[in-house]
Short mmCIF file of C-alpha atoms and ligand atoms in Angstrom, two decimals:
data_model
loop_
_atom_site.label_atom_id
_atom_site.label_comp_id
_atom_site.label_asym_id
_atom_site.label_seq_id
_atom_site.Cartn_x
_atom_site.Cartn_y
_atom_site.Cartn_z
CA MET D 1 23.73 4.34 -18.01
CA ILE D 2 20.33 5.96 -17.57
CA LYS D 3 18.91 4.96 -14.21
CA ALA D 4 15.42 5.21 -12.71
CA LEU D 5 14.78 8.56 -11.02
CA ARG D 6 15.35 8.82 -7.26
CA GLY D 7 12.30 7.58 -5.39
CA THR D 8 11.03 5.48 -8.32
CA TYR D 9 11.49 1.72 -8.60
CA ASP D 10 11.09 -1.16 -11.02
CA ILE D 11 9.03 -4.04 -9.76
CA LEU D 12 10.50 -7.24 -11.13
CA PRO D 13 9.41 -10.89 -11.13
CA PRO D 14 9.11 -12.86 -8.90
CA GLU D 15 8.04 -9.95 -6.62
CA THR D 16 5.38 -9.00 -9.16
CA THR D 17 3.53 -12.15 -8.08
CA LEU D 18 2.96 -10.58 -4.64
CA TRP D 19 1.63 -7.43 -6.30
CA GLN D 20 -0.76 -9.51 -8.39
CA LYS D 21 -1.93 -11.27 -5.25
CA VAL D 22 -2.66 -7.93 -3.56
CA GLU D 23 -4.57 -6.76 -6.64
CA GLN D 24 -6.52 -10.00 -6.90
CA LYS D 25 -7.52 -9.90 -3.21
CA THR D 26 -8.54 -6.24 -3.62
CA ARG D 27 -10.92 -7.16 -6.41
CA GLU D 28 -12.22 -10.19 -4.53
CA LEU D 29 -12.83 -8.56 -1.15
CA PHE D 30 -13.89 -5.06 -2.16
CA GLY D 31 -16.11 -6.62 -4.82
CA SER D 32 -17.84 -8.65 -2.09
CA TYR D 33 -18.78 -5.37 -0.34
CA GLY D 34 -20.26 -4.02 -3.59
CA TYR D 35 -17.37 -1.82 -4.76
CA GLY D 36 -16.67 -1.43 -8.48
CA GLU D 37 -13.33 -0.45 -9.98
CA ILE D 38 -12.73 3.12 -11.16
CA ARG D 39 -9.69 4.22 -13.18
CA THR D 40 -8.98 7.94 -13.42
CA PRO D 41 -6.14 9.75 -15.26
CA ILE D 42 -2.83 10.09 -13.46
CA PHE D 43 -2.70 13.82 -14.08
CA GLU D 44 -5.34 16.43 -13.47
CA ARG D 45 -5.67 20.19 -13.29
CA THR D 46 -3.58 21.40 -10.33
CA GLU D 47 -6.57 23.32 -8.99
CA LEU D 48 -8.38 20.06 -8.22
CA PHE D 49 -5.73 19.17 -5.64
CA THR D 50 -5.16 22.63 -4.19
CA ARG D 51 -8.91 23.01 -3.59
CA SER D 52 -9.45 19.57 -2.08
CA ILE D 53 -6.26 18.59 -0.24
CA GLY D 54 -5.73 22.21 0.89
CA GLU D 55 -3.25 24.98 0.04
CA ALA D 56 -1.46 24.87 3.39
CA THR D 57 -0.81 21.11 3.41
CA ASP D 58 2.61 19.49 2.96
CA ILE D 59 1.33 17.65 -0.11
CA VAL D 60 0.29 20.83 -1.95
CA GLU D 61 3.02 23.13 -0.65
CA LYS D 62 5.99 20.79 -1.03
CA GLU D 63 5.22 17.50 -2.70
CA MET D 64 3.29 17.91 -5.95
CA TYR D 65 4.77 17.25 -9.37
CA THR D 66 3.33 20.27 -11.15
CA PHE D 67 4.01 21.29 -14.74
CA GLN D 68 2.50 23.40 -17.49
CA ASP D 69 1.19 21.66 -20.58
CA ARG D 70 1.78 23.10 -24.05
CA LYS D 71 -1.23 25.39 -23.73
CA GLY D 72 0.07 26.81 -20.44
CA ARG D 73 -2.42 24.99 -18.19
CA SER D 74 -1.14 23.99 -14.77
CA CYS D 75 -1.34 20.20 -14.37
CA SER D 76 -0.20 17.93 -11.55
CA LEU D 77 0.52 14.23 -11.26
CA ARG D 78 -2.04 12.93 -8.78
CA PRO D 79 -0.64 12.81 -5.23
CA GLU D 80 -3.75 10.86 -4.14
CA ALA D 81 -6.96 9.70 -5.75
CA THR D 82 -9.87 10.87 -3.58
CA ALA D 83 -10.08 14.25 -5.33
CA CYS D 84 -9.86 12.51 -8.73
CA VAL D 85 -12.71 10.12 -7.89
CA VAL D 86 -14.90 13.01 -6.71
CA ARG D 87 -14.10 14.91 -9.91
CA ALA D 88 -15.00 11.87 -12.02
CA CYS D 89 -18.29 11.32 -10.14
CA LEU D 90 -19.31 14.94 -10.69
CA GLU D 91 -18.26 14.92 -14.33
CA HIS D 92 -20.37 11.80 -14.98
CA LYS D 93 -23.25 13.09 -12.84
CA LEU D 94 -23.15 9.96 -10.71
CA LEU D 95 -24.12 11.62 -7.45
CA ASN D 96 -27.38 13.25 -8.58
CA GLN D 97 -29.77 10.61 -7.26
CA GLN D 98 -30.65 11.24 -3.63
CA GLY D 99 -30.27 8.21 -1.40
CA LYS D 100 -28.22 6.19 -3.88
CA ILE D 101 -24.95 4.81 -2.59
CA HIS D 102 -21.92 4.62 -4.89
CA LYS D 103 -18.88 2.55 -4.02
CA PHE D 104 -15.59 2.64 -5.92
CA PHE D 105 -12.17 1.08 -5.50
CA TYR D 106 -8.96 1.94 -7.32
CA ILE D 107 -5.46 0.58 -7.68
CA GLY D 108 -2.69 2.69 -9.14
CA PRO D 109 0.34 4.96 -8.91
CA MET D 110 0.43 8.26 -7.00
CA PHE D 111 3.24 10.83 -6.97
CA ARG D 112 4.68 12.87 -4.12
CA TYR D 113 8.03 14.65 -4.07
CA ASP D 114 8.96 13.43 -0.61
CA ARG D 115 12.36 12.38 0.78
CA PRO D 116 12.73 8.73 -0.28
CA GLN D 117 13.41 6.06 2.34
CA ALA D 118 12.20 2.53 3.06
CA GLY D 119 8.43 2.62 2.58
CA ARG D 120 8.46 6.12 1.13
CA GLN D 121 8.76 6.63 -2.62
CA ARG D 122 8.12 9.48 -5.03
CA GLN D 123 6.06 7.20 -7.23
CA PHE D 124 4.13 4.81 -5.03
CA ASN D 125 0.96 2.78 -5.43
CA GLN D 126 -2.27 2.82 -3.51
CA VAL D 127 -5.33 0.65 -3.33
CA GLY D 128 -8.20 2.72 -2.07
CA VAL D 129 -11.95 2.98 -1.78
CA GLU D 130 -14.48 5.80 -1.77
CA LEU D 131 -18.11 5.49 -0.70
CA PHE D 132 -20.60 8.27 -1.57
CA GLY D 133 -24.19 8.91 -0.51
CA SER D 134 -24.29 8.07 3.20
CA TYR D 135 -23.78 10.04 6.40
CA SER D 136 -24.33 6.95 8.53
CA PRO D 137 -21.69 6.01 11.13
CA LEU D 138 -22.30 2.42 10.01
CA ALA D 139 -20.71 3.30 6.66
CA ASP D 140 -17.58 4.50 8.50
CA ALA D 141 -17.52 1.31 10.57
CA GLU D 142 -18.00 -0.91 7.52
CA VAL D 143 -15.22 0.85 5.61
CA ILE D 144 -12.79 0.47 8.54
CA THR D 145 -13.81 -3.17 8.97
CA MET D 146 -13.24 -3.82 5.27
CA MET D 147 -9.73 -2.38 5.57
CA VAL D 148 -8.92 -4.64 8.52
CA ARG D 149 -10.40 -7.70 6.77
CA PHE D 150 -8.28 -6.90 3.72
CA PHE D 151 -5.08 -7.11 5.76
CA GLU D 152 -6.32 -10.30 7.42
CA LEU D 153 -7.10 -11.87 4.05
CA LEU D 154 -3.49 -11.25 3.04
CA GLY D 155 -2.22 -12.87 6.24
CA LEU D 156 -1.44 -9.67 8.17
CA LYS D 157 -3.26 -10.30 11.43
CA ASN D 158 -1.93 -7.88 14.04
CA VAL D 159 -2.52 -4.45 12.52
CA SER D 160 -3.44 -1.55 14.83
CA VAL D 161 -6.36 0.72 14.05
CA ASN D 162 -5.98 4.27 15.39
CA ILE D 163 -9.12 6.35 15.28
CA ASN D 164 -10.16 9.91 16.08
CA SER D 165 -12.88 12.39 15.18
CA LEU D 166 -12.51 15.92 13.84
CA GLY D 167 -16.25 16.49 14.00
CA ASP D 168 -18.34 18.74 11.77
CA LYS D 169 -17.63 22.37 10.77
CA GLU D 170 -18.89 23.66 14.13
CA SER D 171 -16.59 21.28 16.05
CA VAL D 172 -13.57 22.19 13.95
CA GLU D 173 -14.20 25.93 14.43
CA ASN D 174 -14.46 25.37 18.21
CA TYR D 175 -11.23 23.43 18.17
CA LYS D 176 -9.41 26.02 16.08
CA ASP D 177 -10.38 28.72 18.65
CA GLU D 178 -9.01 26.58 21.48
CA LEU D 179 -5.87 25.87 19.52
CA LYS D 180 -5.32 29.56 18.73
CA LYS D 181 -5.55 30.47 22.42
CA PHE D 182 -3.00 27.78 23.29
CA ILE D 183 -0.56 28.43 20.43
CA GLN D 184 -0.57 32.26 20.22
CA PRO D 185 1.76 32.81 23.21
CA LYS D 186 4.12 30.10 21.92
CA LEU D 187 4.49 31.33 18.32
CA GLY D 188 8.04 32.54 18.98
CA GLU D 189 9.10 28.97 19.82
CA LEU D 190 7.55 27.44 16.68
CA CYS D 191 9.21 26.97 13.27
CA PRO D 192 8.60 29.41 10.36
CA ASP D 193 6.27 26.87 8.64
CA CYS D 194 4.11 26.69 11.77
CA ASN D 195 4.03 30.48 12.03
CA ARG D 196 2.82 30.75 8.45
CA ARG D 197 0.25 28.00 8.87
CA PHE D 198 -1.00 29.58 12.10
CA GLU D 199 -2.52 32.29 9.89
CA LYS D 200 -3.46 30.12 6.89
CA ASN D 201 -4.80 26.93 8.46
CA ILE D 202 -4.01 26.35 12.08
CA LEU D 203 -4.96 22.62 12.00
CA ARG D 204 -2.03 21.92 9.69
CA LEU D 205 0.40 22.91 12.47
CA LEU D 206 -0.28 19.49 13.87
CA ASP D 207 1.39 17.82 10.85
CA CYS D 208 4.71 19.55 11.66
CA LYS D 209 7.63 17.13 11.97
CA VAL D 210 10.09 19.53 13.66
CA PRO D 211 10.90 17.91 17.06
CA SER D 212 10.68 21.15 19.11
CA CYS D 213 7.24 21.94 17.61
CA LYS D 214 6.06 18.35 18.17
CA GLU D 215 7.10 18.62 21.80
CA ILE D 216 4.90 21.70 22.30
CA PHE D 217 1.94 19.96 20.62
CA SER D 218 2.31 16.93 22.86
CA SER D 219 2.26 18.91 26.11
CA PRO D 220 -0.54 17.95 28.56
CA GLU D 221 -2.19 21.40 28.18
CA MET D 222 -2.60 20.96 24.44
CA PRO D 223 -6.34 21.11 23.58
CA VAL D 224 -7.79 17.77 22.52
CA ILE D 225 -9.98 17.73 19.45
CA THR D 226 -12.61 15.33 20.79
CA ASN D 227 -13.35 17.81 23.63
CA SER D 228 -14.56 20.30 21.03
CA LEU D 229 -17.00 17.97 19.28
CA SER D 230 -20.56 19.20 18.75
CA ASP D 231 -23.35 16.96 20.12
CA VAL D 232 -24.13 15.58 16.67
CA SER D 233 -20.49 14.74 16.00
CA ARG D 234 -20.04 13.18 19.42
CA GLU D 235 -23.02 10.89 18.74
CA HIS D 236 -21.66 9.99 15.31
CA TYR D 237 -18.26 9.11 16.74
CA LYS D 238 -19.77 7.02 19.53
CA ALA D 239 -21.87 5.10 17.02
CA VAL D 240 -18.81 4.33 14.86
CA LEU D 241 -16.88 2.96 17.85
CA SER D 242 -19.83 0.91 19.02
CA ALA D 243 -20.35 -0.64 15.56
CA LEU D 244 -16.65 -1.53 15.42
CA LYS D 245 -17.05 -3.33 18.74
CA ASP D 246 -20.03 -5.24 17.31
CA VAL D 247 -17.85 -6.67 14.54
CA ASN D 248 -14.90 -7.28 16.89
CA VAL D 249 -12.54 -4.84 15.25
CA ASN D 250 -10.02 -3.66 17.84
CA PHE D 251 -9.07 0.01 17.78
CA VAL D 252 -7.22 2.61 19.81
CA GLU D 253 -8.64 6.09 20.21
CA ASP D 254 -5.85 8.51 19.33
CA SER D 255 -6.64 12.15 20.10
CA GLY D 256 -3.41 13.23 18.40
CA LEU D 257 -4.38 11.83 15.01
CA VAL D 258 -5.19 14.62 12.51
CA ARG D 259 -4.26 13.27 9.01
CA GLY D 260 -2.48 15.62 6.61
CA LEU D 261 -5.33 16.47 4.23
CA ASP D 262 -7.85 19.31 4.64
CA TYR D 263 -10.96 17.57 3.37
CA TYR D 264 -11.67 15.37 6.40
CA THR D 265 -14.68 15.77 8.69
CA GLU D 266 -15.89 13.51 11.54
CA THR D 267 -14.16 10.09 11.70
CA ILE D 268 -10.50 9.74 10.72
CA PHE D 269 -8.37 6.61 11.05
CA GLU D 270 -4.99 5.15 10.30
CA ILE D 271 -3.77 1.55 10.29
CA THR D 272 -0.21 0.79 11.31
CA HIS D 273 1.97 -2.29 11.54
CA ASN D 274 5.11 -2.52 13.63
CA SER D 275 7.06 -4.58 11.07
CA ILE D 276 7.71 -1.78 8.60
CA GLY D 277 9.77 0.67 10.63
CA ALA D 278 9.49 4.45 10.64
CA GLN D 279 6.89 4.65 7.88
CA SER D 280 4.51 2.45 9.83
CA ALA D 281 1.22 3.76 8.40
CA LEU D 282 -0.04 1.08 6.05
CA GLY D 283 -3.07 3.14 5.22
CA GLY D 284 -5.44 5.82 6.36
CA GLY D 285 -8.70 7.50 5.59
CA GLY D 286 -11.80 9.11 6.94
CA ARG D 287 -15.06 10.85 6.24
CA TYR D 288 -15.17 13.91 3.99
CA ASN D 289 -18.71 15.28 3.97
CA ASN D 290 -17.85 18.73 2.53
CA LEU D 291 -15.58 17.80 -0.36
CA VAL D 292 -18.18 17.00 -3.04
CA LYS D 293 -19.86 20.37 -2.45
CA GLU D 294 -16.54 22.21 -2.41
CA ILE D 295 -15.69 20.80 -5.83
CA GLY D 296 -19.03 21.86 -7.29
CA GLY D 297 -21.57 19.14 -6.43
CA SER D 298 -24.33 19.05 -3.87
CA ALA D 299 -23.73 18.08 -0.24
CA THR D 300 -22.90 14.35 -0.17
CA GLY D 301 -21.79 12.16 2.71
CA ALA D 302 -18.57 10.35 1.80
CA VAL D 303 -15.95 8.15 3.41
CA GLY D 304 -12.92 6.23 2.18
CA PHE D 305 -9.35 5.11 2.71
CA ALA D 306 -6.15 4.33 0.85
CA ILE D 307 -3.44 1.76 1.54
CA GLY D 308 0.18 2.11 0.38
CA ILE D 309 0.96 -1.05 -1.61
CA GLU D 310 4.77 -0.76 -1.23
CA ARG D 311 4.40 -0.64 2.56
CA LEU D 312 1.95 -3.51 2.50
CA ILE D 313 4.39 -5.59 0.41
CA LEU D 314 7.19 -4.74 2.88
CA ALA D 315 5.04 -6.08 5.71
CA LEU D 316 3.97 -9.17 3.74
CA LYS D 317 7.56 -10.05 2.90
CA GLN D 318 8.32 -10.38 6.60
CA LEU D 319 5.63 -12.98 7.06
CA ASP D 320 6.25 -16.64 6.51
CA ILE D 321 3.34 -17.07 4.15
CA PRO D 322 3.66 -20.35 2.22
CA GLU D 323 3.95 -19.79 -1.50
CA GLU D 324 0.79 -20.53 -3.35
CA ASP D 325 0.94 -23.57 -5.59
CA GLN D 326 3.16 -22.63 -8.50
CA LYS D 327 2.18 -23.94 -11.91
CA GLU D 328 4.37 -26.84 -13.01
CA ILE D 329 6.83 -25.78 -15.69
CA ILE D 330 7.52 -28.01 -18.69
CA TYR D 331 10.82 -27.29 -20.46
CA LEU D 332 11.21 -28.48 -24.06
CA VAL D 333 14.81 -29.36 -24.94
CA SER D 334 15.93 -29.24 -28.58
CA PHE D 335 18.62 -31.62 -29.86
CA ASP D 336 18.78 -30.05 -33.33
CA GLU D 337 17.45 -27.20 -35.52
CA ALA D 338 14.39 -29.24 -36.56
CA ALA D 339 13.48 -29.78 -32.89
CA ILE D 340 13.55 -26.03 -32.17
CA ARG D 341 10.76 -25.54 -34.73
CA GLU D 342 8.85 -28.65 -33.60
CA ASN D 343 9.03 -27.51 -29.99
CA LEU D 344 7.40 -24.22 -30.91
CA VAL D 345 4.39 -26.27 -32.05
CA PHE D 346 4.44 -28.68 -29.08
CA ALA D 347 4.70 -25.80 -26.61
CA ASP D 348 1.78 -24.08 -28.31
CA GLU D 349 -0.34 -27.24 -27.95
CA LEU D 350 0.58 -27.60 -24.26
CA ARG D 351 -0.27 -23.96 -23.49
CA LYS D 352 -3.65 -24.33 -25.23
CA LYS D 353 -4.38 -26.96 -22.55
CA GLY D 354 -3.52 -24.43 -19.81
CA LEU D 355 -0.02 -25.79 -19.13
CA THR D 356 3.16 -23.73 -18.72
CA ALA D 357 5.69 -24.59 -21.42
CA ILE D 358 9.09 -22.96 -22.03
CA THR D 359 11.23 -23.55 -25.10
CA GLY D 360 14.45 -22.08 -26.53
CA TYR D 361 14.85 -20.22 -29.83
CA GLN D 362 18.37 -21.14 -30.83
CA LYS D 363 20.62 -24.19 -30.75
CA LEU D 364 22.35 -24.65 -27.39
CA SER D 365 24.14 -27.66 -25.96
CA VAL D 366 21.83 -30.11 -24.18
CA LYS D 367 23.81 -29.41 -20.99
CA ALA D 368 23.11 -25.67 -21.24
CA GLN D 369 19.42 -26.36 -21.84
CA MET D 370 19.19 -28.70 -18.85
CA ARG D 371 20.86 -26.00 -16.74
CA GLN D 372 18.24 -23.51 -17.89
CA ALA D 373 15.45 -25.97 -17.10
CA ASN D 374 16.89 -26.30 -13.60
CA ASN D 375 17.27 -22.54 -13.14
CA ILE D 376 13.63 -21.87 -13.89
CA GLY D 377 12.51 -24.74 -11.66
CA ALA D 378 11.07 -26.91 -14.45
CA LYS D 379 9.37 -30.03 -13.12
CA PHE D 380 9.43 -31.85 -16.47
CA VAL D 381 11.79 -31.83 -19.42
CA VAL D 382 10.60 -32.99 -22.83
CA MET D 383 13.26 -34.29 -25.28
CA ARG D 384 13.09 -35.57 -28.83
CA GLY D 385 16.02 -37.13 -30.64
CA GLU D 386 16.18 -39.05 -33.95
CA ASP D 387 14.76 -42.24 -32.37
CA GLU D 388 11.78 -40.51 -30.80
CA ARG D 389 11.09 -38.55 -33.97
CA ALA D 390 11.04 -41.79 -36.02
CA GLN D 391 8.47 -43.20 -33.56
CA GLU D 392 6.33 -40.01 -33.43
CA SER D 393 7.03 -39.82 -29.72
CA VAL D 394 8.93 -37.76 -27.13
CA LYS D 395 10.89 -38.56 -23.98
CA VAL D 396 9.52 -36.95 -20.79
CA LYS D 397 11.84 -36.66 -17.79
CA ASN D 398 10.54 -35.88 -14.30
CA MET D 399 13.27 -33.63 -12.87
CA GLU D 400 12.28 -34.35 -9.27
CA THR D 401 12.31 -38.16 -9.46
CA GLY D 402 14.64 -38.60 -12.44
CA GLU D 403 12.08 -40.99 -13.97
CA GLU D 404 11.96 -41.06 -17.81
CA LYS D 405 9.12 -42.14 -20.05
CA ILE D 406 8.49 -42.39 -23.81
CA THR D 407 5.12 -40.90 -24.77
CA PRO D 408 3.37 -40.67 -28.16
CA VAL D 409 3.31 -37.05 -29.38
CA GLN D 410 -0.48 -36.94 -29.63
CA ASN D 411 -0.83 -37.82 -25.92
CA LEU D 412 1.82 -35.38 -24.70
CA ALA D 413 -0.49 -33.00 -22.82
CA ASP D 414 -2.20 -35.92 -21.00
CA GLU D 415 1.11 -36.66 -19.25
CA PHE D 416 0.78 -33.40 -17.30
CA ILE D 417 -2.95 -32.97 -16.70
P1 HAM E 1 -2.66 9.23 2.80
O1 HAM E 1 -2.60 8.97 4.27
O2 HAM E 1 -2.01 10.45 2.30
O3 HAM E 1 -4.21 9.24 2.43
O4 HAM E 1 -2.07 7.97 2.03
C1 HAM E 1 -2.54 6.67 2.28
C2 HAM E 1 -1.39 5.69 2.35
O5 HAM E 1 -0.58 5.80 1.18
C3 HAM E 1 -0.39 5.95 3.49
O6 HAM E 1 -0.87 5.42 4.71
C4 HAM E 1 0.82 5.19 2.99
O7 HAM E 1 0.69 3.80 3.24
C5 HAM E 1 0.75 5.43 1.50
N1 HAM E 1 1.70 6.50 1.13
C6 HAM E 1 1.51 7.83 1.22
N2 HAM E 1 2.60 8.51 0.79
C7 HAM E 1 3.51 7.56 0.42
C8 HAM E 1 4.84 7.59 -0.12
N3 HAM E 1 5.46 8.74 -0.40
N4 HAM E 1 5.47 6.41 -0.37
C9 HAM E 1 4.85 5.23 -0.12
N5 HAM E 1 3.59 5.13 0.38
C10 HAM E 1 2.93 6.29 0.65
C11 HAM E 1 -4.68 9.44 1.17
O8 HAM E 1 -4.00 9.41 0.17
C12 HAM E 1 -6.19 9.63 1.12
N6 HAM E 1 -6.57 9.86 -0.28
C13 HAM E 1 -6.90 8.43 1.69
C14 HAM E 1 -8.40 8.57 1.64
C15 HAM E 1 -9.22 8.00 0.73
N7 HAM E 1 -9.13 9.29 2.46
C16 HAM E 1 -10.41 9.20 2.10
N8 HAM E 1 -10.46 8.44 1.05
#
């Protein structure tokens, strides 16, 4: 038997209903903040990701699905969508008008060759947003608020927002100098990956998951990034926190938060929930003021986030959220061959009125059909034997009350509306 590849999953009904709910709430809420949906291809030139996410990141070094197409071009399945959205904006010249704000949301699959476990897949789905054209701290605060409101709308109330600031280029350079001074004498104790990244991009040392390295980075002497912030960045960060207080969004300042992608500047944040175990990050994001320029556009303030849908669904499944009203199912039982064909027509009429009607395609015993009606949770069963046919009527049985009623065929839909 051919099975799905490791780290990839089929999403089957009835769970698909939860996915649809997440997608519907995305459209509803993000739409109310003025975001429009963007859909970009799931594969791009590899260079787009190496230049934006960064060569020395885990994603680029270890996790990309990269292949050559038939013309020998290096392509990669998208590991995230921010770079793709920036590419699309530049290609369609959307960011040329000074002062204009563009807001996009997306829903779709991403691919990372990571070690699969609960909440971590190789093909996973994100809903995300990207806002372009503003450097204002209020944009950061609004984006974070929107993320929190999204979880609330879905019934997930007690999420934690962790926030930090990397600052601007000047701040990051200051921090890198501090970090170098602290790390240099300890290089012998760090793993080979850390030693390599020390030269290539020292910030990425902080993503290391090796326990002995993590212990060194959590020592009290470890430099803290917010101490290296320039005055401008410090003001920006303060303004974000103060705006979050204004809208009553609770947050925790986390000086150890760095995020694993190179494009971030200034504010970065992550949202976690304790119900989903080790992979507790439901989503994360931040500001990326240099990325548009690095990919070939002009300097543009930008901020965004992405949420992992699988992790969100894991968290939602633990909640006791009452099922939304299911549509009532009408099951049409056939006593004979003629009824199978008639039922096709009756079911068609019922569906035209917005009702949910299920009918069989081959002759089965009435018992088997009633069992099927029960299995799918049908509220009504419609039957038609010789007597009913002679009278141009049908028998309708309410499966919950057991009550039966003879109804003229032409009024059938009215029974259920
Ligand atoms: P990220 O933190 O790499 O950020 O991913 C965002 C979320 O995607 C994670 O918090 C997690 O919920 C989910 N996720 C990531 N990897 C996996 C996986 N292997 N399996 C299941 N879920 C996963 C980004 O992708 C940035 N593009 C976010 C962003 C948008 N920053 C600015 N704009």
